[in-house]
């Protein structure tokens, strides 16, 4: 994605002319020694040198004009950056205020530090060492190529320093200043600027959201999370990919009113869902965005006409949400947003093919992580539970899928179709949303255990296919096992037997060979009728077994 860039207030020609006519005597002629037709940049340099001399700065210091503001009465305010022996001076900027006659009235200095104490700008600390300090300080990526030599004048004292950039994608970028003589860190700050907005959502109440301000306008773009932005796709043909539509904008940074009639309300839900999903993956798995590169993905709301679906598209690397119709409300609820974004994560990891058993596992992955994001967000208006889409379904049973007992989605399909609780040999021939059932059921049993319980005020009751009793290990350990299986072990064609092996291997990695948590992984797969394959929690890989 491209960042927006501010347009300079004045062109080079206008800037040079503005500087040239403001001689100390107020004359409108070119500076002394210039002739009509001189290059404008040369005139600007001479004007800056004249100002430097008037301020009593030594020849080693040069002023670099940034822009000029002229008041109606002829008063002129010129902003400069400064260099010392050709090096940028951090904290060296100043503003010179001249009367209509060109006389300097006042100067505002960022720092009055004496730059000459720097002396010969020869560093004793290497670029590579400075990059090491930057990496250690920020936890971000930095190399020797990201460092440049500067004079650091913040704090009233000038020092030779390395300016090291550290970043991870567009969302996280910082600068660190390292003393080029001692190697000590001098200071630093974020290079990403954002605004705190307020969103009134359809399903999650009033939530904080991140936006970007440009002049007097706010854009629904999250610079803290890879520039995730949210677009208004109203009027877009439902078969158009990418959907298109402008990024939402607002004048007061208060978005939506919580009602479907306000187009911004659904946008708030999608924007909030993308932020919570981003934070979940980063916090729980140290995954920095969908592709783990710090780059965000756009969300498109109000897609199509009466479109009763939502989707992730690899082609546009984006999510799109319909406004619903007879059976569904706008499909932007938190678990739905996290579900779609998790399809993107799947495309960047195991890439499970979207058909047969692998397709069912793909869908289950999005249900699992969508549910986990709902718990992670801990939003009082949309508390965590194991029902998928409970905020958006208008008709009985008022959810899309139910992880504790997948078969209970049957009324939504008039009893003709339903998700599977247990694996069967024919499961790969069915719709991937139904064949996701055994994996969803497995995850619920692993996290929460079998039998009745109430979670966040909602009743759950999970049977087992073999009549066994399963004790849960907790949501977070279960999610860690599943994510590692997807990230490290599953491949595009993996089947349920492969998922069993992959999660056993992940549990061995995370909690140890023979661990109780690994044994619970096995029991939970047994409880949904997925038979043993190559891996166990304690024994080595069986002789002749295929490693999956």
Short mmCIF file of C-alpha atoms in Angstrom, two decimals:
data_model
loop_
_atom_site.label_atom_id
_atom_site.label_comp_id
_atom_site.label_asym_id
_atom_site.label_seq_id
_atom_site.Cartn_x
_atom_site.Cartn_y
_atom_site.Cartn_z
CA UNK A 1 0.00 0.00 0.00
CA UNK A 2 1.10 3.53 -0.66
CA UNK A 3 1.15 6.15 2.03
CA UNK A 4 -0.48 9.49 1.29
CA UNK A 5 2.02 12.30 0.88
CA UNK A 6 1.50 15.93 1.80
CA UNK A 7 1.83 18.47 -1.03
CA UNK A 8 4.46 21.18 -0.45
CA UNK A 9 2.94 24.54 0.34
CA UNK A 10 5.15 26.28 -2.17
CA UNK A 11 6.95 25.17 -5.30
CA UNK A 12 10.73 25.59 -5.53
CA UNK A 13 10.28 28.65 -7.76
CA UNK A 14 7.82 30.35 -5.41
CA UNK A 15 9.96 29.54 -2.38
CA UNK A 16 13.09 30.93 -4.00
CA UNK A 17 11.29 34.10 -5.05
CA UNK A 18 9.86 34.59 -1.58
CA UNK A 19 13.30 34.30 -0.04
CA UNK A 20 15.02 36.44 -2.66
CA UNK A 21 12.86 39.52 -2.29
CA UNK A 22 13.17 39.69 1.48
CA UNK A 23 16.50 41.41 1.89
CA UNK A 24 17.33 42.99 5.27
CA UNK A 25 16.69 46.42 3.77
CA UNK A 26 13.27 45.46 2.50
CA UNK A 27 14.26 45.82 -1.15
CA UNK A 28 12.34 43.83 -3.70
CA UNK A 29 15.44 43.27 -5.82
CA UNK A 30 17.41 40.03 -6.02
CA UNK A 31 20.09 39.50 -3.35
CA UNK A 32 23.43 41.20 -3.76
CA UNK A 33 25.57 39.59 -6.43
CA UNK A 34 22.65 38.06 -8.28
CA UNK A 35 21.45 38.97 -11.70
CA UNK A 36 18.05 38.88 -13.32
CA UNK A 37 17.41 35.39 -14.69
CA UNK A 38 19.49 33.59 -12.02
CA UNK A 39 18.42 30.03 -11.24
CA UNK A 40 15.71 30.19 -8.51
CA UNK A 41 17.42 27.49 -6.43
CA UNK A 42 20.67 29.51 -6.45
CA UNK A 43 18.79 32.59 -5.25
CA UNK A 44 17.18 30.52 -2.48
CA UNK A 45 20.61 29.28 -1.36
CA UNK A 46 22.01 32.81 -1.29
CA UNK A 47 19.03 34.04 0.70
CA UNK A 48 19.49 31.23 3.22
CA UNK A 49 23.21 32.02 3.50
CA UNK A 50 22.36 35.66 4.08
CA UNK A 51 20.03 34.66 6.91
CA UNK A 52 22.71 32.36 8.36
CA UNK A 53 25.16 35.25 8.44
CA UNK A 54 22.62 37.57 10.05
CA UNK A 55 22.03 34.98 12.75
CA UNK A 56 25.77 34.71 13.41
CA UNK A 57 26.00 31.03 12.50
CA UNK A 58 29.41 29.72 11.34
CA UNK A 59 30.07 28.61 7.78
CA UNK A 60 29.95 24.94 8.85
CA UNK A 61 26.24 25.39 9.48
CA UNK A 62 23.82 25.70 6.58
CA UNK A 63 20.12 26.56 6.55
CA UNK A 64 17.79 24.51 4.36
CA UNK A 65 14.51 26.38 3.69
CA UNK A 66 11.35 24.27 4.10
CA UNK A 67 8.56 26.75 3.44
CA UNK A 68 7.45 30.37 3.78
CA UNK A 69 4.25 31.85 5.19
CA UNK A 70 3.46 35.51 4.35
CA UNK A 71 0.91 37.38 6.46
CA UNK A 72 -1.39 40.00 4.92
CA UNK A 73 0.61 42.82 6.48
CA UNK A 74 3.79 41.58 4.78
CA UNK A 75 5.30 39.81 7.80
CA UNK A 76 7.13 36.69 6.64
CA UNK A 77 7.80 33.47 8.56
CA UNK A 78 10.41 31.16 7.09
CA UNK A 79 11.02 27.68 8.44
CA UNK A 80 14.46 26.11 8.06
CA UNK A 81 16.18 22.82 8.72
CA UNK A 82 19.88 22.96 9.50
CA UNK A 83 23.00 20.97 8.65
CA UNK A 84 26.46 20.90 10.24
CA UNK A 85 29.37 19.98 7.98
CA UNK A 86 26.77 18.52 5.65
CA UNK A 87 25.10 16.35 8.31
CA UNK A 88 21.40 16.82 9.18
CA UNK A 89 20.91 18.36 12.61
CA UNK A 90 18.15 16.64 14.61
CA UNK A 91 16.58 19.39 16.66
CA UNK A 92 18.29 21.98 14.46
CA UNK A 93 15.17 23.49 12.89
CA UNK A 94 14.23 27.11 13.40
CA UNK A 95 11.71 29.69 12.26
CA UNK A 96 12.79 33.20 11.29
CA UNK A 97 10.17 35.94 11.51
CA UNK A 98 10.80 39.09 9.43
CA UNK A 99 8.99 42.39 9.38
CA UNK A 100 7.45 43.65 6.13
CA UNK A 101 10.73 45.53 5.56
CA UNK A 102 12.79 42.36 5.89
CA UNK A 103 14.19 42.96 9.37
CA UNK A 104 14.50 39.90 11.60
CA UNK A 105 12.09 40.37 14.46
CA UNK A 106 12.36 37.04 16.21
CA UNK A 107 13.79 33.54 15.84
CA UNK A 108 12.29 30.37 17.31
CA UNK A 109 14.97 27.70 17.79
CA UNK A 110 14.34 24.01 18.34
CA UNK A 111 17.74 23.91 20.00
CA UNK A 112 20.37 26.51 20.79
CA UNK A 113 23.06 23.90 21.30
CA UNK A 114 26.55 24.80 20.11
CA UNK A 115 27.15 22.52 17.13
CA UNK A 116 30.87 23.21 16.90
CA UNK A 117 31.51 20.96 19.93
CA UNK A 118 30.95 18.02 17.59
CA UNK A 119 34.23 18.84 15.87
CA UNK A 120 35.36 16.42 13.17
CA UNK A 121 32.32 14.21 12.44
CA UNK A 122 34.16 10.88 12.48
CA UNK A 123 32.19 8.11 14.24
CA UNK A 124 33.86 5.70 16.62
CA UNK A 125 30.81 3.40 16.66
CA UNK A 126 29.90 1.47 13.50
CA UNK A 127 26.61 1.51 11.61
CA UNK A 128 26.14 -2.16 12.42
CA UNK A 129 26.51 -1.50 16.15
CA UNK A 130 23.94 1.28 15.93
CA UNK A 131 21.53 -1.08 14.16
CA UNK A 132 22.03 -3.60 16.96
CA UNK A 133 21.04 -0.96 19.52
CA UNK A 134 17.95 -0.09 17.47
CA UNK A 135 16.87 -3.73 17.23
CA UNK A 136 17.38 -4.29 20.95
CA UNK A 137 15.54 -1.10 21.86
CA UNK A 138 12.47 -1.57 19.63
CA UNK A 139 12.23 -5.28 18.94
CA UNK A 140 11.92 -4.38 15.25
CA UNK A 141 14.10 -5.05 12.22
CA UNK A 142 17.08 -2.77 11.58
CA UNK A 143 20.23 -3.17 9.50
CA UNK A 144 23.39 -1.14 8.97
CA UNK A 145 21.91 0.13 5.69
CA UNK A 146 19.10 1.76 7.69
CA UNK A 147 21.50 4.08 9.57
CA UNK A 148 22.79 7.55 8.64
CA UNK A 149 25.17 9.91 10.45
CA UNK A 150 23.57 13.02 11.99
CA UNK A 151 24.12 15.64 14.66
CA UNK A 152 21.73 15.11 17.58
CA UNK A 153 21.02 18.50 19.18
CA UNK A 154 17.96 17.69 21.27
CA UNK A 155 18.37 18.39 24.97
CA UNK A 156 20.65 21.41 24.72
CA UNK A 157 23.84 19.52 23.82
CA UNK A 158 25.08 18.54 20.38
CA UNK A 159 26.48 15.06 19.77
CA UNK A 160 27.47 13.07 16.72
CA UNK A 161 24.95 10.24 16.32
CA UNK A 162 23.66 7.44 14.14
CA UNK A 163 20.03 7.74 13.14
CA UNK A 164 18.83 4.14 12.80
CA UNK A 165 15.45 3.21 11.35
CA UNK A 166 13.71 0.14 12.76
CA UNK A 167 10.51 -1.22 11.30
CA UNK A 168 8.26 -4.16 10.62
CA UNK A 169 6.03 -3.38 7.67
CA UNK A 170 4.11 -0.13 7.41
CA UNK A 171 2.42 -0.37 10.77
CA UNK A 172 5.47 -0.23 13.01
CA UNK A 173 8.32 2.12 12.23
CA UNK A 174 10.59 3.86 14.71
CA UNK A 175 13.78 5.88 14.69
CA UNK A 176 16.53 5.42 17.29
CA UNK A 177 19.47 7.78 17.83
CA UNK A 178 22.72 6.21 19.00
CA UNK A 179 25.72 8.18 20.20
CA UNK A 180 28.36 7.65 17.50
CA UNK A 181 31.14 8.05 20.06
CA UNK A 182 29.93 5.98 23.03
CA UNK A 183 27.26 3.70 21.53
CA UNK A 184 24.66 4.85 24.07
CA UNK A 185 21.05 5.34 23.01
CA UNK A 186 20.18 9.06 22.94
CA UNK A 187 16.49 8.93 22.09
CA UNK A 188 13.92 7.84 19.56
CA UNK A 189 10.26 7.83 18.61
CA UNK A 190 7.61 6.32 16.37
CA UNK A 191 7.41 7.41 12.74
CA UNK A 192 3.77 6.34 12.42
CA UNK A 193 1.15 8.93 13.37
CA UNK A 194 -2.47 8.14 14.00
CA UNK A 195 -5.61 9.43 15.66
CA UNK A 196 -7.89 7.90 18.29
CA UNK A 197 -11.44 7.79 16.97
CA UNK A 198 -14.74 6.65 18.45
CA UNK A 199 -16.93 4.16 16.64
CA UNK A 200 -20.57 3.36 17.29
CA UNK A 201 -20.92 -0.15 15.91
CA UNK A 202 -23.87 -2.36 15.08
CA UNK A 203 -22.85 -5.26 17.32
CA UNK A 204 -19.95 -4.34 19.61
CA UNK A 205 -21.21 -1.12 21.16
CA UNK A 206 -19.07 2.01 21.29
CA UNK A 207 -15.47 1.08 20.58
CA UNK A 208 -12.14 2.89 20.15
CA UNK A 209 -10.81 2.80 16.60
CA UNK A 210 -7.67 4.05 14.91
CA UNK A 211 -7.93 6.55 12.07
CA UNK A 212 -5.58 8.77 10.09
CA UNK A 213 -5.98 12.52 9.98
CA UNK A 214 -5.24 14.50 6.83
CA UNK A 215 -5.93 18.18 7.35
CA UNK A 216 -9.47 18.53 8.68
CA UNK A 217 -10.52 15.07 7.45
CA UNK A 218 -10.20 11.69 9.14
CA UNK A 219 -9.88 8.48 7.15
CA UNK A 220 -10.93 5.03 8.35
CA UNK A 221 -7.39 3.73 8.10
CA UNK A 222 -5.43 2.11 10.91
CA UNK A 223 -1.78 3.16 10.65
CA UNK A 224 -0.94 1.20 13.80
CA UNK A 225 -1.94 -2.06 12.15
CA UNK A 226 -0.44 -2.06 8.69
CA UNK A 227 -2.81 0.56 7.25
CA UNK A 228 -5.87 -1.67 7.51
CA UNK A 229 -8.50 0.51 5.87
CA UNK A 230 -12.25 0.22 5.45
CA UNK A 231 -14.05 1.09 2.21
CA UNK A 232 -17.62 1.86 1.25
CA UNK A 233 -18.48 -0.62 -1.50
CA UNK A 234 -22.08 0.59 -1.90
CA UNK A 235 -23.19 0.04 -5.46
CA UNK A 236 -20.45 -2.47 -6.20
CA UNK A 237 -21.61 -5.45 -8.25
CA UNK A 238 -21.56 -8.49 -6.01
CA UNK A 239 -19.43 -10.43 -8.50
CA UNK A 240 -16.79 -7.72 -8.81
CA UNK A 241 -13.42 -8.58 -7.31
CA UNK A 242 -11.80 -6.46 -6.00
CA UNK A 243 -14.96 -4.80 -4.74
CA UNK A 244 -13.82 -1.18 -5.01
CA UNK A 245 -15.19 1.89 -3.26
CA UNK A 246 -13.55 4.78 -1.40
CA UNK A 247 -12.13 4.70 2.11
CA UNK A 248 -14.63 6.11 4.60
CA UNK A 249 -13.94 9.70 5.71
CA UNK A 250 -15.35 11.83 8.52
CA UNK A 251 -14.98 15.35 9.86
CA UNK A 252 -15.13 14.82 13.63
CA UNK A 253 -13.63 11.33 14.09
CA UNK A 254 -16.85 10.01 15.63
CA UNK A 255 -18.12 7.26 13.37
CA UNK A 256 -21.59 5.75 12.97
CA UNK A 257 -24.56 5.80 15.32
CA UNK A 258 -25.01 2.09 15.98
CA UNK A 259 -27.88 1.77 13.50
CA UNK A 260 -27.92 0.07 10.07
CA UNK A 261 -29.27 3.23 8.42
CA UNK A 262 -25.93 4.95 9.00
CA UNK A 263 -23.41 3.60 6.49
CA UNK A 264 -20.54 4.19 8.90
CA UNK A 265 -21.94 1.89 11.59
CA UNK A 266 -21.18 -1.33 9.70
CA UNK A 267 -17.80 0.12 8.73
CA UNK A 268 -16.98 0.54 12.42
CA UNK A 269 -17.69 -3.17 13.04
CA UNK A 270 -15.43 -4.25 10.16
CA UNK A 271 -12.67 -1.83 11.16
CA UNK A 272 -12.87 -2.88 14.81
CA UNK A 273 -12.93 -6.57 13.86
CA UNK A 274 -9.81 -6.19 11.73
CA UNK A 275 -8.01 -4.42 14.60
CA UNK A 276 -8.96 -7.04 17.20
CA UNK A 277 -7.97 -9.87 14.87
CA UNK A 278 -4.63 -8.19 14.13
CA UNK A 279 -3.95 -7.77 17.86
CA UNK A 280 -4.97 -11.35 18.61
CA UNK A 281 -2.53 -12.84 16.12
CA UNK A 282 0.25 -10.48 17.20
CA UNK A 283 -0.29 -11.02 20.94
CA UNK A 284 -0.86 -14.76 20.90
CA UNK A 285 1.38 -15.90 18.06
CA UNK A 286 3.70 -12.95 17.33
CA UNK A 287 2.17 -12.81 13.86
CA UNK A 288 2.36 -9.27 12.47
CA UNK A 289 -0.61 -9.16 10.12
CA UNK A 290 -2.11 -11.66 7.73
CA UNK A 291 1.12 -12.32 5.82
CA UNK A 292 3.32 -11.64 8.90
CA UNK A 293 4.87 -8.69 7.07
CA UNK A 294 3.21 -5.82 8.93
CA UNK A 295 1.03 -4.96 5.93
CA UNK A 296 -2.72 -4.60 6.39
CA UNK A 297 -5.65 -5.63 4.21
CA UNK A 298 -8.68 -3.58 3.11
CA UNK A 299 -12.21 -4.31 4.27
CA UNK A 300 -15.19 -3.53 2.02
CA UNK A 301 -18.63 -3.09 3.59
CA UNK A 302 -22.06 -2.73 1.95
CA UNK A 303 -20.93 -5.10 -0.78
CA UNK A 304 -23.49 -6.03 -3.42
CA UNK A 305 -27.29 -5.73 -3.07
CA UNK A 306 -29.00 -7.76 -0.35
CA UNK A 307 -25.84 -9.85 -0.33
CA UNK A 308 -26.16 -12.44 2.46
CA UNK A 309 -22.55 -13.42 2.78
CA UNK A 310 -19.04 -12.29 3.60
CA UNK A 311 -15.77 -13.49 2.09
CA UNK A 312 -12.01 -13.32 1.98
CA UNK A 313 -10.38 -13.02 -1.48
CA UNK A 314 -6.78 -13.99 -2.17
CA UNK A 315 -6.94 -12.04 -5.43
CA UNK A 316 -7.50 -8.66 -3.79
CA UNK A 317 -6.04 -9.64 -0.39
CA UNK A 318 -9.21 -8.21 1.14
CA UNK A 319 -12.41 -8.93 3.06
CA UNK A 320 -15.90 -8.03 1.83
CA UNK A 321 -19.17 -7.94 3.76
CA UNK A 322 -22.74 -7.89 2.51
CA UNK A 323 -25.62 -6.07 4.18
CA UNK A 324 -27.73 -9.20 4.48
CA UNK A 325 -31.38 -9.69 3.55
CA UNK A 326 -34.29 -11.88 4.67
CA UNK A 327 -32.16 -14.26 6.75
CA UNK A 328 -29.16 -12.18 7.81
CA UNK A 329 -28.32 -8.78 9.24
CA UNK A 330 -25.19 -7.00 7.95
CA UNK A 331 -22.44 -9.61 8.10
CA UNK A 332 -19.83 -7.55 9.97
CA UNK A 333 -19.97 -9.08 13.46
CA UNK A 334 -16.69 -9.56 15.30
CA UNK A 335 -16.44 -13.33 14.88
CA UNK A 336 -17.36 -13.05 11.20
CA UNK A 337 -14.66 -10.42 10.57
CA UNK A 338 -12.10 -12.58 12.38
CA UNK A 339 -13.31 -15.63 10.45
CA UNK A 340 -12.70 -13.95 7.09
CA UNK A 341 -9.34 -12.47 8.11
CA UNK A 342 -8.28 -15.94 9.29
CA UNK A 343 -8.94 -17.29 5.80
CA UNK A 344 -6.25 -14.84 4.76
CA UNK A 345 -3.87 -16.22 7.39
CA UNK A 346 -4.61 -19.72 6.12
CA UNK A 347 -3.73 -18.64 2.58
CA UNK A 348 -0.32 -17.53 3.87
CA UNK A 349 0.36 -20.67 5.95
CA UNK A 350 -0.92 -24.19 5.20
CA UNK A 351 -3.07 -23.02 2.29
CA UNK A 352 -5.61 -25.81 2.80
CA UNK A 353 -7.42 -26.41 -0.51
CA UNK A 354 -11.03 -25.31 -0.27
CA UNK A 355 -12.72 -28.61 -1.05
CA UNK A 356 -13.09 -32.03 0.51
CA UNK A 357 -11.67 -32.65 3.97
CA UNK A 358 -8.99 -30.01 3.53
CA UNK A 359 -11.72 -27.46 2.82
CA UNK A 360 -13.56 -28.47 5.97
CA UNK A 361 -10.38 -27.99 7.99
CA UNK A 362 -9.91 -24.60 6.33
CA UNK A 363 -13.39 -23.53 7.42
CA UNK A 364 -12.84 -24.93 10.91
CA UNK A 365 -9.65 -22.90 11.22
CA UNK A 366 -11.59 -19.71 10.58
CA UNK A 367 -14.32 -20.72 13.04
CA UNK A 368 -11.72 -21.59 15.69
CA UNK A 369 -9.77 -18.37 15.34
CA UNK A 370 -12.90 -16.26 14.90
CA UNK A 371 -14.18 -17.64 18.19
CA UNK A 372 -10.84 -17.05 19.88
CA UNK A 373 -10.80 -13.42 18.71
CA UNK A 374 -14.24 -12.97 20.26
CA UNK A 375 -12.90 -14.19 23.61
CA UNK A 376 -9.70 -12.15 23.17
CA UNK A 377 -11.59 -8.89 22.53
CA UNK A 378 -13.56 -9.36 25.76
CA UNK A 379 -16.24 -6.99 24.49
CA UNK A 380 -19.20 -6.71 26.87
CA UNK A 381 -21.60 -6.22 23.94
CA UNK A 382 -20.41 -9.37 22.17
CA UNK A 383 -19.03 -11.78 24.72
CA UNK A 384 -17.06 -14.83 23.71
CA UNK A 385 -18.95 -18.05 22.99
CA UNK A 386 -18.76 -21.03 20.67
CA UNK A 387 -21.62 -20.00 18.39
CA UNK A 388 -20.59 -18.63 15.01
CA UNK A 389 -22.48 -15.62 13.63
CA UNK A 390 -24.95 -15.40 16.49
CA UNK A 391 -25.24 -11.63 15.99
CA UNK A 392 -26.16 -11.75 12.32
CA UNK A 393 -28.65 -14.63 11.87
CA UNK A 394 -32.30 -13.53 11.98
CA UNK A 395 -33.90 -16.98 11.74
CA UNK A 396 -33.79 -20.04 14.01
CA UNK A 397 -31.51 -21.33 15.42
CA UNK A 398 -29.96 -17.82 15.34
CA UNK A 399 -26.39 -18.91 14.63
CA UNK A 400 -24.48 -20.24 11.63
CA UNK A 401 -22.61 -23.01 13.41
CA UNK A 402 -22.20 -24.25 16.95
CA UNK A 403 -18.85 -25.70 17.92
CA UNK A 404 -19.92 -27.58 21.05
CA UNK A 405 -22.55 -29.52 19.12
CA UNK A 406 -22.29 -28.85 15.37
CA UNK A 407 -25.40 -30.84 14.40
CA UNK A 408 -27.61 -28.25 16.10
CA UNK A 409 -27.36 -25.95 13.06
CA UNK A 410 -29.95 -28.20 11.31
CA UNK A 411 -32.97 -25.83 11.73
CA UNK A 412 -31.15 -23.16 9.74
CA UNK A 413 -31.22 -25.54 6.76
CA UNK A 414 -34.76 -26.84 7.34
CA UNK A 415 -33.31 -29.99 8.82
CA UNK A 416 -32.07 -31.19 5.44
CA UNK A 417 -28.40 -30.41 5.98
CA UNK A 418 -26.29 -29.94 9.06
CA UNK A 419 -22.73 -29.96 10.21
CA UNK A 420 -21.12 -33.21 11.31
CA UNK A 421 -20.32 -33.88 14.96
CA UNK A 422 -18.20 -36.92 14.08
CA UNK A 423 -15.88 -37.85 11.25
CA UNK A 424 -17.20 -40.33 8.67
CA UNK A 425 -15.56 -41.66 5.48
CA UNK A 426 -17.96 -39.65 3.29
CA UNK A 427 -17.40 -36.31 5.00
CA UNK A 428 -15.13 -35.07 2.20
CA UNK A 429 -17.97 -35.18 -0.30
CA UNK A 430 -20.08 -32.62 1.57
CA UNK A 431 -20.06 -28.82 1.74
CA UNK A 432 -16.94 -27.53 3.49
CA UNK A 433 -19.03 -25.57 6.00
CA UNK A 434 -20.64 -28.83 7.16
CA UNK A 435 -17.45 -30.92 7.03
CA UNK A 436 -15.80 -28.38 9.35
CA UNK A 437 -17.92 -29.83 12.17
CA UNK A 438 -15.57 -32.52 13.56
CA UNK A 439 -12.62 -30.10 13.79
CA UNK A 440 -14.78 -27.45 15.45
CA UNK A 441 -16.11 -30.09 17.83
CA UNK A 442 -12.57 -31.35 18.54
CA UNK A 443 -11.37 -27.85 19.39
CA UNK A 444 -14.29 -27.22 21.74
CA UNK A 445 -13.69 -30.51 23.56
CA UNK A 446 -9.96 -29.81 23.83
CA UNK A 447 -10.54 -26.30 25.17
CA UNK A 448 -13.61 -26.75 27.36
CA UNK A 449 -14.30 -30.47 27.76
CA UNK A 450 -17.50 -32.46 27.30
CA UNK A 451 -20.86 -32.11 29.03
CA UNK A 452 -23.00 -29.12 29.97
CA UNK A 453 -21.59 -25.77 31.09
CA UNK A 454 -22.42 -22.08 30.89
CA UNK A 455 -19.87 -19.78 29.28
CA UNK A 456 -20.42 -16.02 29.47
CA UNK A 457 -24.07 -16.61 30.25
CA UNK A 458 -24.66 -18.93 27.27
CA UNK A 459 -25.40 -22.62 27.71
CA UNK A 460 -23.11 -25.10 26.01
CA UNK A 461 -23.40 -28.87 26.03
CA UNK A 462 -20.94 -31.02 24.12
CA UNK A 463 -21.49 -34.75 23.57
CA UNK A 464 -18.77 -37.13 22.40
CA UNK A 465 -19.04 -39.61 19.57
CA UNK A 466 -17.61 -42.49 21.61
CA UNK A 467 -19.44 -41.74 24.86
CA UNK A 468 -16.22 -40.72 26.61
CA UNK A 469 -15.70 -37.86 29.03
CA UNK A 470 -13.15 -35.28 27.96
CA UNK A 471 -11.55 -32.68 30.21
CA UNK A 472 -10.52 -29.41 28.58
CA UNK A 473 -7.06 -27.87 28.76
CA UNK A 474 -8.21 -24.25 28.31
CA UNK A 475 -8.81 -22.07 25.27
CA UNK A 476 -5.37 -20.48 24.98
CA UNK A 477 -3.31 -23.72 25.08
CA UNK A 478 -5.75 -25.31 22.64
CA UNK A 479 -5.42 -22.36 20.25
CA UNK A 480 -1.62 -22.51 20.47
CA UNK A 481 -1.66 -26.17 19.50
CA UNK A 482 -4.01 -25.60 16.58
CA UNK A 483 -2.11 -22.55 15.28
CA UNK A 484 1.23 -24.35 15.38
CA UNK A 485 -0.28 -27.29 13.53
CA UNK A 486 -1.53 -24.96 10.79
CA UNK A 487 1.63 -22.87 10.69
CA UNK A 488 4.20 -25.66 10.83
CA UNK A 489 2.76 -29.05 9.90
CA UNK A 490 -0.40 -29.01 7.75
CA UNK A 491 -0.12 -28.80 3.97
CA UNK A 492 -2.56 -27.82 1.24
CA UNK A 493 -4.03 -31.33 0.87
CA UNK A 494 -4.15 -32.35 4.55
CA UNK A 495 -7.03 -34.58 5.66
CA UNK A 496 -8.51 -35.13 9.12
CA UNK A 497 -5.99 -37.88 9.87
CA UNK A 498 -3.22 -35.43 9.04
CA UNK A 499 -4.78 -32.80 11.33
CA UNK A 500 -4.76 -35.33 14.17
CA UNK A 501 -1.05 -36.00 13.61
CA UNK A 502 -0.22 -32.31 13.18
CA UNK A 503 -1.85 -31.30 16.47
CA UNK A 504 -0.16 -34.15 18.33
CA UNK A 505 3.19 -33.00 16.97
CA UNK A 506 2.37 -29.41 17.91
CA UNK A 507 1.42 -30.44 21.45
CA UNK A 508 4.66 -32.41 21.78
CA UNK A 509 6.59 -29.35 20.66
CA UNK A 510 4.80 -26.95 22.98
CA UNK A 511 4.19 -29.03 26.10
CA UNK A 512 6.52 -31.99 25.87
CA UNK A 513 6.50 -35.61 24.74
CA UNK A 514 4.07 -37.57 26.87
CA UNK A 515 2.52 -34.42 28.35
CA UNK A 516 -1.01 -34.46 29.74
CA UNK A 517 -2.04 -31.81 27.22
CA UNK A 518 -0.87 -33.94 24.33
CA UNK A 519 -2.90 -36.85 25.73
CA UNK A 520 -5.97 -34.56 25.79
CA UNK A 521 -5.38 -33.80 22.09
CA UNK A 522 -5.55 -37.54 21.42
CA UNK A 523 -8.66 -38.04 23.56
CA UNK A 524 -10.44 -35.15 21.83
CA UNK A 525 -9.77 -36.62 18.38
CA UNK A 526 -10.95 -40.01 19.58
CA UNK A 527 -14.10 -38.29 20.84
CA UNK A 528 -14.95 -37.07 17.31
CA UNK A 529 -14.11 -40.42 15.67
CA UNK A 530 -10.83 -39.46 13.96
CA UNK A 531 -8.76 -42.64 14.25
CA UNK A 532 -5.07 -42.85 15.17
CA UNK A 533 -2.60 -42.37 12.35
CA UNK A 534 1.20 -42.10 12.50
CA UNK A 535 1.92 -40.04 15.63
CA UNK A 536 1.37 -40.60 19.35
CA UNK A 537 2.24 -38.47 22.34
CA UNK A 538 5.04 -40.69 23.61
CA UNK A 539 6.29 -43.20 21.07
CA UNK A 540 8.55 -42.33 18.15
CA UNK A 541 7.07 -42.14 14.67
CA UNK A 542 5.84 -45.58 13.69
CA UNK A 543 8.12 -47.46 11.33
CA UNK A 544 7.09 -47.01 7.72
CA UNK A 545 4.66 -44.20 8.52
CA UNK A 546 4.39 -41.26 6.17
CA UNK A 547 5.38 -37.97 7.82
CA UNK A 548 2.54 -35.51 7.19
#
